[in-house]
CSV table of C-alpha atoms in Angstrom, one decimal:
chain,number,residue,atom,x,y,z
A,1,UNK,CA,100.4,73.0,108.1
A,2,UNK,CA,99.6,76.7,107.4
A,3,UNK,CA,96.3,78.0,108.9
A,4,UNK,CA,94.6,79.9,106.1
A,5,UNK,CA,92.4,81.9,108.5
A,6,UNK,CA,95.5,83.1,110.5
A,7,UNK,CA,97.4,84.1,107.4
A,8,UNK,CA,94.4,85.9,105.9
A,9,UNK,CA,93.5,87.8,109.0
A,10,UNK,CA,97.1,89.0,109.4
A,11,UNK,CA,97.4,90.2,105.8
A,12,UNK,CA,94.1,92.1,105.9
A,13,UNK,CA,94.3,93.4,109.5
A,14,UNK,CA,93.4,97.0,109.7
A,15,UNK,CA,92.0,97.2,106.2
A,16,UNK,CA,89.0,99.4,105.8
A,17,UNK,CA,85.9,97.8,104.2
A,18,UNK,CA,86.2,99.6,100.9
A,19,UNK,CA,90.0,99.8,100.9
A,20,UNK,CA,91.9,98.0,98.1
A,21,UNK,CA,93.7,94.8,98.9
A,22,UNK,CA,97.5,95.0,98.8
A,23,UNK,CA,99.4,93.3,96.0
A,24,UNK,CA,100.8,90.9,98.6
A,25,UNK,CA,97.4,90.0,99.9
A,26,UNK,CA,96.1,89.4,96.3
A,27,UNK,CA,99.2,87.2,95.7
A,28,UNK,CA,98.4,85.2,98.8
A,29,UNK,CA,94.8,84.8,97.7
A,30,UNK,CA,96.0,83.6,94.3
A,31,UNK,CA,98.4,81.2,96.0
A,32,UNK,CA,95.8,79.8,98.3
A,33,UNK,CA,93.4,79.1,95.4
A,34,UNK,CA,96.3,77.5,93.5
A,35,UNK,CA,96.9,75.3,96.5
A,36,UNK,CA,93.4,73.9,96.1
A,37,UNK,CA,91.6,76.0,98.8
A,38,UNK,CA,88.0,76.8,97.8
A,39,UNK,CA,87.3,80.4,96.8
A,40,UNK,CA,84.7,80.6,99.5
A,41,UNK,CA,87.1,79.5,102.2
A,42,UNK,CA,89.7,81.9,100.9
A,43,UNK,CA,87.2,84.8,100.9
A,44,UNK,CA,86.2,84.0,104.6
A,45,UNK,CA,89.9,83.8,105.6
A,46,UNK,CA,90.8,87.1,104.0
A,47,UNK,CA,87.5,88.8,105.0
A,48,UNK,CA,86.6,89.7,101.5
A,49,UNK,CA,83.6,88.6,99.4
A,50,UNK,CA,83.9,85.7,96.9
A,51,UNK,CA,83.7,88.1,94.0
A,52,UNK,CA,86.9,89.8,95.1
A,53,UNK,CA,88.7,86.5,95.1
A,54,UNK,CA,87.3,85.7,91.6
A,55,UNK,CA,88.4,89.1,90.3
A,56,UNK,CA,92.0,88.7,91.8
A,57,UNK,CA,92.3,85.4,90.0
A,58,UNK,CA,90.9,86.7,86.7
A,59,UNK,CA,93.3,89.7,86.8
A,60,UNK,CA,96.2,87.4,87.5
A,61,UNK,CA,95.3,85.1,84.6
A,62,UNK,CA,95.0,88.1,82.2
A,63,UNK,CA,98.1,90.1,83.3
A,64,UNK,CA,100.2,87.5,85.2
A,65,UNK,CA,100.7,90.0,88.1
A,66,UNK,CA,99.0,90.8,91.4
A,67,UNK,CA,99.9,94.5,91.1
A,68,UNK,CA,97.1,97.1,90.8
A,69,UNK,CA,96.6,98.6,87.4
A,70,UNK,CA,97.3,102.4,87.0
A,71,UNK,CA,94.3,104.6,87.8
A,72,UNK,CA,92.7,106.7,85.1
A,73,UNK,CA,92.0,110.4,85.5
A,74,UNK,CA,93.8,113.2,87.0
A,75,UNK,CA,96.0,112.4,90.0
A,76,UNK,CA,95.1,113.9,93.4
A,77,UNK,CA,96.9,117.1,94.3
A,78,UNK,CA,96.6,116.9,98.0
A,79,UNK,CA,98.1,114.1,100.1
A,80,UNK,CA,95.9,112.3,102.7
A,81,UNK,CA,97.9,114.2,105.4
A,82,UNK,CA,97.2,117.6,103.8
A,83,UNK,CA,93.5,116.8,103.6
A,84,UNK,CA,93.4,115.8,107.2
A,85,UNK,CA,95.2,119.1,108.2
A,86,UNK,CA,92.7,121.2,106.2
A,87,UNK,CA,89.8,119.4,107.9
A,88,UNK,CA,91.4,120.0,111.3
A,89,UNK,CA,91.8,123.7,110.5
A,90,UNK,CA,88.2,124.1,109.3
A,91,UNK,CA,86.9,122.3,112.5
A,92,UNK,CA,89.1,124.5,114.7
A,93,UNK,CA,87.8,127.8,113.1
A,94,UNK,CA,84.6,127.2,111.1
A,95,UNK,CA,84.0,130.9,110.6
A,96,UNK,CA,87.0,131.4,108.3
A,97,UNK,CA,86.0,132.7,104.9
A,98,UNK,CA,86.2,130.5,101.9
A,99,UNK,CA,88.2,133.3,100.3
A,100,UNK,CA,90.9,132.8,103.0
A,101,UNK,CA,90.9,129.0,102.3
A,102,UNK,CA,91.3,129.7,98.6
A,103,UNK,CA,94.2,132.0,99.3
A,104,UNK,CA,92.5,135.0,97.7
């Protein structure tokens, strides 16, 4: 028999507290609830709150997919790596002028 705690902890390992669940993890949550596991037990196993489990189920019922919806607003220009590099440069030389950073 599959151990829900083991599966949940492996799927959400390394996830930050405010980071979005992957589509695969949401699908596993939906599958666990469909297999008659309680929402509270699933929430404990996947280390999310019960409301996140409820939202995953509601979204699946309304859209029949576990994928994230497209985000609204302007897309970010810089990648996560570029942001880290800029922060690294600023920490290395904090006296650089903002004009230099702006490329003026």
